[in-house]
CSV table of C-alpha atoms and ligand atoms in Angstrom, one decimal:
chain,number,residue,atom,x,y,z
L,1029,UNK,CA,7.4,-46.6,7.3
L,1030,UNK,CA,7.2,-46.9,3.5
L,1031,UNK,CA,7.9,-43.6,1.3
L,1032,UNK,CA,7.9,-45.4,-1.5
L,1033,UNK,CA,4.7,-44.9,-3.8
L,1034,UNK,CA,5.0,-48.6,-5.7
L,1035,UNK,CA,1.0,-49.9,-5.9
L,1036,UNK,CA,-0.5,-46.2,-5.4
L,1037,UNK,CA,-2.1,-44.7,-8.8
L,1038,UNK,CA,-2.3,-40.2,-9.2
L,1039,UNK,CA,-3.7,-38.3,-11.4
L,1040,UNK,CA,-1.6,-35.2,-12.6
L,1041,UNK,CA,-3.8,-32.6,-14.5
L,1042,UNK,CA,-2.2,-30.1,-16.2
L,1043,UNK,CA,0.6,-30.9,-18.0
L,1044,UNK,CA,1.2,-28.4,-21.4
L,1045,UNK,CA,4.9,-29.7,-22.0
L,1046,UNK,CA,8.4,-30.2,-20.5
L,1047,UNK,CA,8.8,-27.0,-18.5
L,1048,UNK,CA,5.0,-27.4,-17.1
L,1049,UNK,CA,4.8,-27.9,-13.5
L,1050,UNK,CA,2.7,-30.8,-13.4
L,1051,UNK,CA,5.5,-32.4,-15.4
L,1052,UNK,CA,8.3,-32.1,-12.7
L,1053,UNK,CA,5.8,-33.5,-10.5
L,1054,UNK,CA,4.7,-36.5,-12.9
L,1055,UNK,CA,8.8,-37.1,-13.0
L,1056,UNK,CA,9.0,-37.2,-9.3
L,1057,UNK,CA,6.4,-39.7,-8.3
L,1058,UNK,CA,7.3,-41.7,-11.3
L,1059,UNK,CA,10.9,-41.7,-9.7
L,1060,UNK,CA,8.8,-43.1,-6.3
L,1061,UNK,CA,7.6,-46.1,-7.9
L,1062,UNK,CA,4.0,-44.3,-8.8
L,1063,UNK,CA,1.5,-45.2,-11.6
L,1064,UNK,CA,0.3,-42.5,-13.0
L,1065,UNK,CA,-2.6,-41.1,-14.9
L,1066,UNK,CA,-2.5,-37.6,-17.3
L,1067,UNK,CA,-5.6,-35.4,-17.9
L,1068,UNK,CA,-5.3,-32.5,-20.8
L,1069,UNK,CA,-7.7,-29.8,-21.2
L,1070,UNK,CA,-7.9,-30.8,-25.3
L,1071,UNK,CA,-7.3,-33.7,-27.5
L,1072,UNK,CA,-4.9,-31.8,-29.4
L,1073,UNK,CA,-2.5,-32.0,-26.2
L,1074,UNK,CA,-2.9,-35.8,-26.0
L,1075,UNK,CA,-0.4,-36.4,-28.4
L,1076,UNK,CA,2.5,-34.0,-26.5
L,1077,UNK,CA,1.9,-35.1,-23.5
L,1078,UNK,CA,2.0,-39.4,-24.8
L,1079,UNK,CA,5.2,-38.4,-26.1
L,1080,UNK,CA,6.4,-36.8,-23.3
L,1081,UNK,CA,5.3,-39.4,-21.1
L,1082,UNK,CA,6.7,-42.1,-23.6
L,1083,UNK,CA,10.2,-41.2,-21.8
L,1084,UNK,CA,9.5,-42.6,-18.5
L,1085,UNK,CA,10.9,-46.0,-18.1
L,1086,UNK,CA,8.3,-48.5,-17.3
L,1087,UNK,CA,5.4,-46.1,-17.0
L,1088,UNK,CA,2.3,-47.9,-17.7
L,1089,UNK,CA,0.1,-44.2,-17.6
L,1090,UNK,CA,-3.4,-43.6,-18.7
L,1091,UNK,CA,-4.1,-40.7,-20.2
L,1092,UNK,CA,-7.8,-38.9,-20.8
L,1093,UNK,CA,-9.1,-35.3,-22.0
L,1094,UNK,CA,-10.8,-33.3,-19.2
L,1095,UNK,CA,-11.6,-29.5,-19.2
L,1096,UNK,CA,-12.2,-28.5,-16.1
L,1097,UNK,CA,-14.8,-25.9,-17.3
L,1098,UNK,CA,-17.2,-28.6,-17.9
L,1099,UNK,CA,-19.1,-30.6,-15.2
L,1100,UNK,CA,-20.0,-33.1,-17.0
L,1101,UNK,CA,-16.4,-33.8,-18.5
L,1102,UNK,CA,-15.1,-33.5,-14.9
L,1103,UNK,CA,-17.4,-36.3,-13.4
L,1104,UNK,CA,-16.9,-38.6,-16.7
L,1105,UNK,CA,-13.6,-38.4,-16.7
L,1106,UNK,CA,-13.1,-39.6,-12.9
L,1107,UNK,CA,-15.7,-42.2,-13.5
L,1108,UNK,CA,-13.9,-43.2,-16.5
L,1109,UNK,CA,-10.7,-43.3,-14.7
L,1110,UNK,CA,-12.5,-45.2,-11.7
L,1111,UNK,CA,-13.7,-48.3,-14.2
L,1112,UNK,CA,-10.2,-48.5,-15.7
L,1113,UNK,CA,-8.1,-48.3,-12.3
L,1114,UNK,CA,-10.4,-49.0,-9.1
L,1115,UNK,CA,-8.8,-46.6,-6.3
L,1116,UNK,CA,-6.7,-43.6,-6.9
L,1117,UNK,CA,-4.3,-42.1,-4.3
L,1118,UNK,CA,-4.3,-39.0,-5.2
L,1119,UNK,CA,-4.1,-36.0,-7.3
L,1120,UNK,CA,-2.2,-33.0,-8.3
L,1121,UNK,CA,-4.1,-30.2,-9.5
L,1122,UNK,CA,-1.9,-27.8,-11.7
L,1123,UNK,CA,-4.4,-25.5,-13.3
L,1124,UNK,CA,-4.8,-22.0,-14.1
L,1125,UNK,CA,-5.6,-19.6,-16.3
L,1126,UNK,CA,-6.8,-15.9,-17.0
L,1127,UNK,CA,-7.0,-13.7,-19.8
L,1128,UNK,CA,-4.1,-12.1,-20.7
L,1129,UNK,CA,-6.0,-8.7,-20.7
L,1130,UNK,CA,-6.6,-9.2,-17.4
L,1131,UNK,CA,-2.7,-9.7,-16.3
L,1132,UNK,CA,-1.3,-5.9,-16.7
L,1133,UNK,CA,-2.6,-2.7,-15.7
L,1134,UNK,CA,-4.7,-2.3,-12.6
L,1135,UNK,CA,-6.8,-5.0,-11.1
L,1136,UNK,CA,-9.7,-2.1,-10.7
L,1137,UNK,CA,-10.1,-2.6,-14.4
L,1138,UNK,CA,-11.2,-6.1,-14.3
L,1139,UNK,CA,-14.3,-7.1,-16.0
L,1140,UNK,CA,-16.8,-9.3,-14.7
L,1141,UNK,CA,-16.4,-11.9,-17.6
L,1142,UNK,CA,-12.3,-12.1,-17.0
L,1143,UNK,CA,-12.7,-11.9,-13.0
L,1144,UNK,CA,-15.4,-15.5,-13.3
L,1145,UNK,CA,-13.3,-17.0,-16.0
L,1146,UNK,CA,-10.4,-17.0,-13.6
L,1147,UNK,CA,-12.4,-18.1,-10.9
L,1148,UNK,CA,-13.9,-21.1,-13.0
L,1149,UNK,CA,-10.7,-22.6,-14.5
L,1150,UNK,CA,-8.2,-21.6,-11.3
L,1151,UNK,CA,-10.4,-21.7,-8.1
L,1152,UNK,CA,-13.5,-23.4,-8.6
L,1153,UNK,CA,-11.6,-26.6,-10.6
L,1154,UNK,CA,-10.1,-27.8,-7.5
L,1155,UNK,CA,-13.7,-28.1,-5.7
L,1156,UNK,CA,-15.3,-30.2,-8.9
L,1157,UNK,CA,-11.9,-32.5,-9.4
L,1158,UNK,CA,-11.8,-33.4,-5.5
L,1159,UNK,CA,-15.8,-34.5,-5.2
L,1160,UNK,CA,-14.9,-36.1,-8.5
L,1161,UNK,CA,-11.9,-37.8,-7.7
L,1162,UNK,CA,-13.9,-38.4,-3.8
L,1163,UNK,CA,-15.1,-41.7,-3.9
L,1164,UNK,CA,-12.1,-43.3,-6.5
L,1165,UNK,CA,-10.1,-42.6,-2.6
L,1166,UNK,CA,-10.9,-45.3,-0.6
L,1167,UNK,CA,-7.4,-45.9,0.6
L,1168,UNK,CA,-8.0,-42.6,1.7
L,1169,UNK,CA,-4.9,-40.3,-0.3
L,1170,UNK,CA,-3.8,-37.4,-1.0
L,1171,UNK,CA,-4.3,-33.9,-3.2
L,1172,UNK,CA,-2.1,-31.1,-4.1
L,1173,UNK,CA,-2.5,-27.8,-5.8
L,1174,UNK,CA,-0.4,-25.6,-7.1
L,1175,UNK,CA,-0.6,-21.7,-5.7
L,1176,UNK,CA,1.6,-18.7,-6.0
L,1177,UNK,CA,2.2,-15.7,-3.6
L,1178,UNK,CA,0.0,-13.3,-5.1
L,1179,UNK,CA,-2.8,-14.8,-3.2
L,1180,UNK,CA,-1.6,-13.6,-0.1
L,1181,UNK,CA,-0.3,-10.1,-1.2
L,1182,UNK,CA,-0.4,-8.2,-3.9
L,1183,UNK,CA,1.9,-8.8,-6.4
L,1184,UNK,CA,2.6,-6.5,-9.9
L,1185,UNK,CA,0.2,-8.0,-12.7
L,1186,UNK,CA,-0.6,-10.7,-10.8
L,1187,UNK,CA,-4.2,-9.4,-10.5
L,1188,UNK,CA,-7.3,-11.5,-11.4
L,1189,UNK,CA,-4.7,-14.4,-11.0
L,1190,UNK,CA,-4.2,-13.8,-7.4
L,1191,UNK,CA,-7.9,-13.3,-6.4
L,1192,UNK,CA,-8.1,-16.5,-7.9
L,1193,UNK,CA,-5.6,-17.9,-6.3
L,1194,UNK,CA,-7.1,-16.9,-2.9
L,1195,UNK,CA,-10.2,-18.3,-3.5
L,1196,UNK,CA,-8.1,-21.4,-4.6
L,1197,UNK,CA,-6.1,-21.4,-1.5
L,1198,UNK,CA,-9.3,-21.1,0.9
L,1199,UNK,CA,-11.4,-23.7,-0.8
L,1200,UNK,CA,-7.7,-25.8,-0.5
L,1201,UNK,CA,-8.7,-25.8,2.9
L,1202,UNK,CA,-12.6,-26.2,3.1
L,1203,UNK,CA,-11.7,-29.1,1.3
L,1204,UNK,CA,-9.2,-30.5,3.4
L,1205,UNK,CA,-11.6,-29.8,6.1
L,1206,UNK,CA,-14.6,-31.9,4.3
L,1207,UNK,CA,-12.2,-34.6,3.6
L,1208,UNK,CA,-9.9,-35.1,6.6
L,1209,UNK,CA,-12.8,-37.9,8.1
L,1210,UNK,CA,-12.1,-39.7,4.3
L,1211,UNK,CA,-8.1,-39.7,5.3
L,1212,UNK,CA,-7.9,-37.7,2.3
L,1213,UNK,CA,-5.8,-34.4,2.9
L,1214,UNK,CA,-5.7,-31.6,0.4
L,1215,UNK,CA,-2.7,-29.2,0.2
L,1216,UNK,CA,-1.3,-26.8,-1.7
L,1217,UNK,CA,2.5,-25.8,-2.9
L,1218,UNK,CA,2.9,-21.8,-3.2
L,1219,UNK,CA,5.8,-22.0,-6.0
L,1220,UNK,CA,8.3,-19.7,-6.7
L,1221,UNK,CA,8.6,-18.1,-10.3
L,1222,UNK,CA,9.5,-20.6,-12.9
L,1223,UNK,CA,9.4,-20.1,-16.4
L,1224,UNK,CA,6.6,-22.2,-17.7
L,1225,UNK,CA,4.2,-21.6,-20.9
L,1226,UNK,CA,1.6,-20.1,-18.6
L,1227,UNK,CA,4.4,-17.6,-17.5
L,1228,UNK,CA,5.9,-16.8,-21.3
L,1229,UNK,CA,4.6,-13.1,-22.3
L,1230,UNK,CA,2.9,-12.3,-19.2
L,1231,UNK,CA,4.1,-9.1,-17.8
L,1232,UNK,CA,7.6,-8.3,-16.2
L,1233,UNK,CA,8.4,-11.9,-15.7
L,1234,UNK,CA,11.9,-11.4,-16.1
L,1235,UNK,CA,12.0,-8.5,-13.4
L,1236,UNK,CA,10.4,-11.3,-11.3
L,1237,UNK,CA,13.4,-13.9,-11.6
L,1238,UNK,CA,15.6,-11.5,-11.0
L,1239,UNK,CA,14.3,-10.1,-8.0
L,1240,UNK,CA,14.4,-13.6,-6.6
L,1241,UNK,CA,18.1,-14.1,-7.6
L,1242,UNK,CA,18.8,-10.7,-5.7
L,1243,UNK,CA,16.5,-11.6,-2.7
L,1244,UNK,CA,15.3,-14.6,-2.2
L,1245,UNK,CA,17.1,-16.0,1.2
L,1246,UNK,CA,18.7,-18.6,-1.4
L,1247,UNK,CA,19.4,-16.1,-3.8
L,1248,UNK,CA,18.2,-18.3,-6.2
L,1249,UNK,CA,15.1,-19.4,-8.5
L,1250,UNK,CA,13.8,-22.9,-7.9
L,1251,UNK,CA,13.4,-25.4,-10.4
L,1252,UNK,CA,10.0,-27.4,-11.4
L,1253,UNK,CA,11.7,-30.5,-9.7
L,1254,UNK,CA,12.4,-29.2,-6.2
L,1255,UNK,CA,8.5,-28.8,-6.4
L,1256,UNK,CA,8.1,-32.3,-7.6
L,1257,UNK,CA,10.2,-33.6,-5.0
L,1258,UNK,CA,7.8,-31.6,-2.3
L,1259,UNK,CA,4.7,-33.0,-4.5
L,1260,UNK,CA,6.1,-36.9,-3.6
L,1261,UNK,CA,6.4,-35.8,0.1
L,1262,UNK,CA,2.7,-34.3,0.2
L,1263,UNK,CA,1.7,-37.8,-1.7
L,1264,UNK,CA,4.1,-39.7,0.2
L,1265,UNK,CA,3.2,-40.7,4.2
L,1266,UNK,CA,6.4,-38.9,5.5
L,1267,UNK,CA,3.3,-36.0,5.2
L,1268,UNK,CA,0.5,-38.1,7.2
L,1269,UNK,CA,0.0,-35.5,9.7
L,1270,UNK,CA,-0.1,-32.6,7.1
L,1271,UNK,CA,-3.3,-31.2,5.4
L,1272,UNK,CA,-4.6,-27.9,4.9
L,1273,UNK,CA,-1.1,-26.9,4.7
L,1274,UNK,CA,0.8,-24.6,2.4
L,1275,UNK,CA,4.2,-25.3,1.4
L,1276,UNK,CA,6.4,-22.3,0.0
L,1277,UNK,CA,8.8,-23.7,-2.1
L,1278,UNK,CA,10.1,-20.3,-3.3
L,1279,UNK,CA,13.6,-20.0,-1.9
L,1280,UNK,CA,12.2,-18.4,1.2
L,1281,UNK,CA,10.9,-15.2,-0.8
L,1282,UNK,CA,7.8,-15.2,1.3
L,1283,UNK,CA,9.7,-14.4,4.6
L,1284,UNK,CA,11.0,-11.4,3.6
L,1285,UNK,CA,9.2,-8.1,4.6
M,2342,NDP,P1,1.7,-24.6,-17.7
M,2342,NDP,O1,1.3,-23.6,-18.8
M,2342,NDP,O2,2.7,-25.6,-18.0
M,2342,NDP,O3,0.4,-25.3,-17.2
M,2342,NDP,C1,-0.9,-24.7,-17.1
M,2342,NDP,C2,-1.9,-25.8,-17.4
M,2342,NDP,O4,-3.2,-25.3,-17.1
M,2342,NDP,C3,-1.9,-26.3,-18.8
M,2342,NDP,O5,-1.5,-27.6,-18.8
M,2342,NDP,C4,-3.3,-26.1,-19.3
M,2342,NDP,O6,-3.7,-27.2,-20.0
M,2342,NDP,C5,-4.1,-26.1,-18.0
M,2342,NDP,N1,-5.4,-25.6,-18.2
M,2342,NDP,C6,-5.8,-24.3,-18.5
M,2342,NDP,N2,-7.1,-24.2,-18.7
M,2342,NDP,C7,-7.6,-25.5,-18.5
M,2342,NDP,C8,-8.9,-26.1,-18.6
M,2342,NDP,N3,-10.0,-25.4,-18.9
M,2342,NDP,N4,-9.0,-27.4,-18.3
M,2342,NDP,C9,-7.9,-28.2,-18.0
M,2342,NDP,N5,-6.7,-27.7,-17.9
M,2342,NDP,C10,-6.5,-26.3,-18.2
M,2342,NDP,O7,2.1,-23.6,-16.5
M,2342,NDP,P2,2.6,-23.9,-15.0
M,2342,NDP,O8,3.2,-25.2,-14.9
M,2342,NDP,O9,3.4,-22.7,-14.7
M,2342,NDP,O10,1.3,-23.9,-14.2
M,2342,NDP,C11,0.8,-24.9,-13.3
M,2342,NDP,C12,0.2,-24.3,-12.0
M,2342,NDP,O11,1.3,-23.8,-11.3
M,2342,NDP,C13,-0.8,-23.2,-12.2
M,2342,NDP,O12,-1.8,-23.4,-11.2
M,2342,NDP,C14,0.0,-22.0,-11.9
M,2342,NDP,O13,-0.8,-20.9,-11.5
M,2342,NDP,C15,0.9,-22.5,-10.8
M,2342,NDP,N6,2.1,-21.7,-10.5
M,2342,NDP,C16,3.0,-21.4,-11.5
M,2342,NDP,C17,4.1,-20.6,-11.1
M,2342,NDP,C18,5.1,-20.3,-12.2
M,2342,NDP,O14,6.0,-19.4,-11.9
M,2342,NDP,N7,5.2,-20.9,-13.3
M,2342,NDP,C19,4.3,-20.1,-9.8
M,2342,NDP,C20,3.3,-20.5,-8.8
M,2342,NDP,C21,2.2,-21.3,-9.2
M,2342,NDP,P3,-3.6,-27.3,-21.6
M,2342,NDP,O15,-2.1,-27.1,-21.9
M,2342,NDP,O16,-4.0,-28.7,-21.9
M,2342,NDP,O17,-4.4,-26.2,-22.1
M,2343,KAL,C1,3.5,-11.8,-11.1
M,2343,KAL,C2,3.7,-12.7,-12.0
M,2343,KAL,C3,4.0,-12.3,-13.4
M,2343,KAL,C4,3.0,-12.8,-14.4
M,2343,KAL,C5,1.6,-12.3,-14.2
M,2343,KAL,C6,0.6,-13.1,-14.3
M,2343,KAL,C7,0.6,-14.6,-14.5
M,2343,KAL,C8,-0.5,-15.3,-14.5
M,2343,KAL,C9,-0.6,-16.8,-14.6
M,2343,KAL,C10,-1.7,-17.3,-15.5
M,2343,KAL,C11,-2.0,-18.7,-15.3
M,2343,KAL,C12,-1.2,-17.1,-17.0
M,2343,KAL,C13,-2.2,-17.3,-18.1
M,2343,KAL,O1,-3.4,-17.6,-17.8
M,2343,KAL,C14,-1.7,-17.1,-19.4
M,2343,KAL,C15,-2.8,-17.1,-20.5
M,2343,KAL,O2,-3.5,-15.9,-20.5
M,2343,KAL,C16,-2.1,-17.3,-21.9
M,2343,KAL,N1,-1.4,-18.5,-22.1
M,2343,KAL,C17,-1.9,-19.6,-22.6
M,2343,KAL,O3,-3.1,-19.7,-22.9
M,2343,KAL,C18,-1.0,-20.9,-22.6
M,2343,KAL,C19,-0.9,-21.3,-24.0
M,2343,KAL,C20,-1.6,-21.9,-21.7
M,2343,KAL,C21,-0.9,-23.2,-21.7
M,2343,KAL,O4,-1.6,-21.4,-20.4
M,2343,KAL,C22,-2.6,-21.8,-19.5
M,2343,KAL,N2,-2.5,-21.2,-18.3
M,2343,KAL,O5,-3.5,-22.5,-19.8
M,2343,KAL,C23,3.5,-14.1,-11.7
M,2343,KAL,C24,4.7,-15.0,-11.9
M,2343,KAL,C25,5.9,-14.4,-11.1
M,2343,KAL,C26,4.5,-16.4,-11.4
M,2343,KAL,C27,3.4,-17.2,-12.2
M,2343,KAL,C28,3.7,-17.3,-13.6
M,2343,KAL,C29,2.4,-17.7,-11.5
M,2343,KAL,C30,1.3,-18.5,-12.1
M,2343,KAL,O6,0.3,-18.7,-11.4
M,2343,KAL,O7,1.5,-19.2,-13.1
């Protein structure tokens, strides 16, 4: 069996800067021998995220502007990706956002504007980047999201976010379900609190990580590489038998009661 990822190609959407997500993932599959390609939701992030990239040693990436929000940008963008590179092998999907309003108070004060936007950029994204991304998988491959706890429970603040997330996690599977004949298997990583840009200024996030640290069966936060590392299993074929899945990576917070 090979676990290395030398000759396979992902795309990574989502990363903002060093502390994203999407960033400790990029650095894991590039540590597996991956080639890999960057999507940004703006031009004004190509430049960041070049220079970021710029530090991986031998890293011949691609990089392209894709809002999710937009059809039309989504399905360019893969078929751009698909006349530059052929096949892909997978993809990890690290996107989300809601309105700030929307992350405090009570989730009964929602708008309807606020509750769709979330859904659009943090649910819905998944669905138009995997039929995009479809037929650029003929090696069959795999895809990962990124998912947090407060889709399964609630969670202080969380609010809009975890209805989204939800809806991400169920169309995670749907998906995985569509795509399985393909040997393409979707997953999804429910990470623990990590202190990203997304995370900066929303409510209580400091309470969060320190509840873990009390808590958490490792009594510990985890760090944006242990998810990597469980990215290049999910990518990797030590996973083969593994879709539909969700993977806490959270220091066990999720057991607890
Ligand atoms: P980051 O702020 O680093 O990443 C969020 C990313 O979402 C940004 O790169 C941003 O792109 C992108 N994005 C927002 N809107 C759009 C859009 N319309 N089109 C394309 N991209 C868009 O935060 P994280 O690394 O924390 O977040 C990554 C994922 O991890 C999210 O799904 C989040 O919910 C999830 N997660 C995070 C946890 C945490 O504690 N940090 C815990 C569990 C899950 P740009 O910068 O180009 O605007
Ligand atoms: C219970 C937790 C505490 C925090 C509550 C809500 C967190 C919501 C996450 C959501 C993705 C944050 C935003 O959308 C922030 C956005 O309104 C403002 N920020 C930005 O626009 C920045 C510049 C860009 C880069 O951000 C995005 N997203 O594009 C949840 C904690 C414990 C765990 C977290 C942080 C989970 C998660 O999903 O991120």
């Amino acid at each position: 069996m090979n676990f290395s990822l030398e000759g396979r190609t992902y795309v990574v959407m989502g990363v903002a800067n060093k502390r994203s997500i999407a960033w400790g993932i990029a650095r894991s599959l590039h540590e597996a021998g991956a080639r890999l390609i960057f999507t940004y939701a703006n031009e004004r992030f190509e430049k960041p995220v070049r220079d970021l990239v710029s530090t991986l040693e031998g890293q011949d990436a691609l990089f392209y502007e894709c809002d999710v929000t937009n059809d039309e940008a989504v399905d360019a963008t893969f078929q751009q990706i698909g006349n530059d590179v052929g096949t892909i092998h997978g993809l990890a999907h690290c996107i989300a956002f809601a309105d700030k309003e929307d992350l405090k108070g009570e989730f009964v004060d929602t708008s309807r504007d606020g509750y769709l936007l979330s859904q659009n950029i943090s649910a819905y994204s998944l669905v138009a980047v995997t039929r995009a991304a479809k037929p650029l998988m003929t090696e069959g491959g795999s895809i990962v999201t990124m998912t947090y706890l407060g889709g399964e429970r609630v969670v202080q603040n969380y609010n809009v976010m975890g209805v989204a997330k939800a809806s991400l996690d169920a169309s995670m599977k749907y998906l995985a379900n569509d795509l399985g004949k393909n040997n393409i298997r979707v997953n999804g990583i429910s990470a623990g609190p990590i202190r990203t840009l997304s995370a900066k200024g929303v409510g209580d996030f400091n309470t969060v990580l320190k509840q873990i640290e009390e808590k958490a069966p490792l009594r510990r936060t985890v760090t944006q590489e242990e998810v990597g590392d469980t990215a290049y299993y999910l990518m990797s074929d030590l996973s083969r038998g593994v879709t539909g899945e969700i993977i806490h990576v959270d220091s066990g917070f999720n057991i607890l009661g």
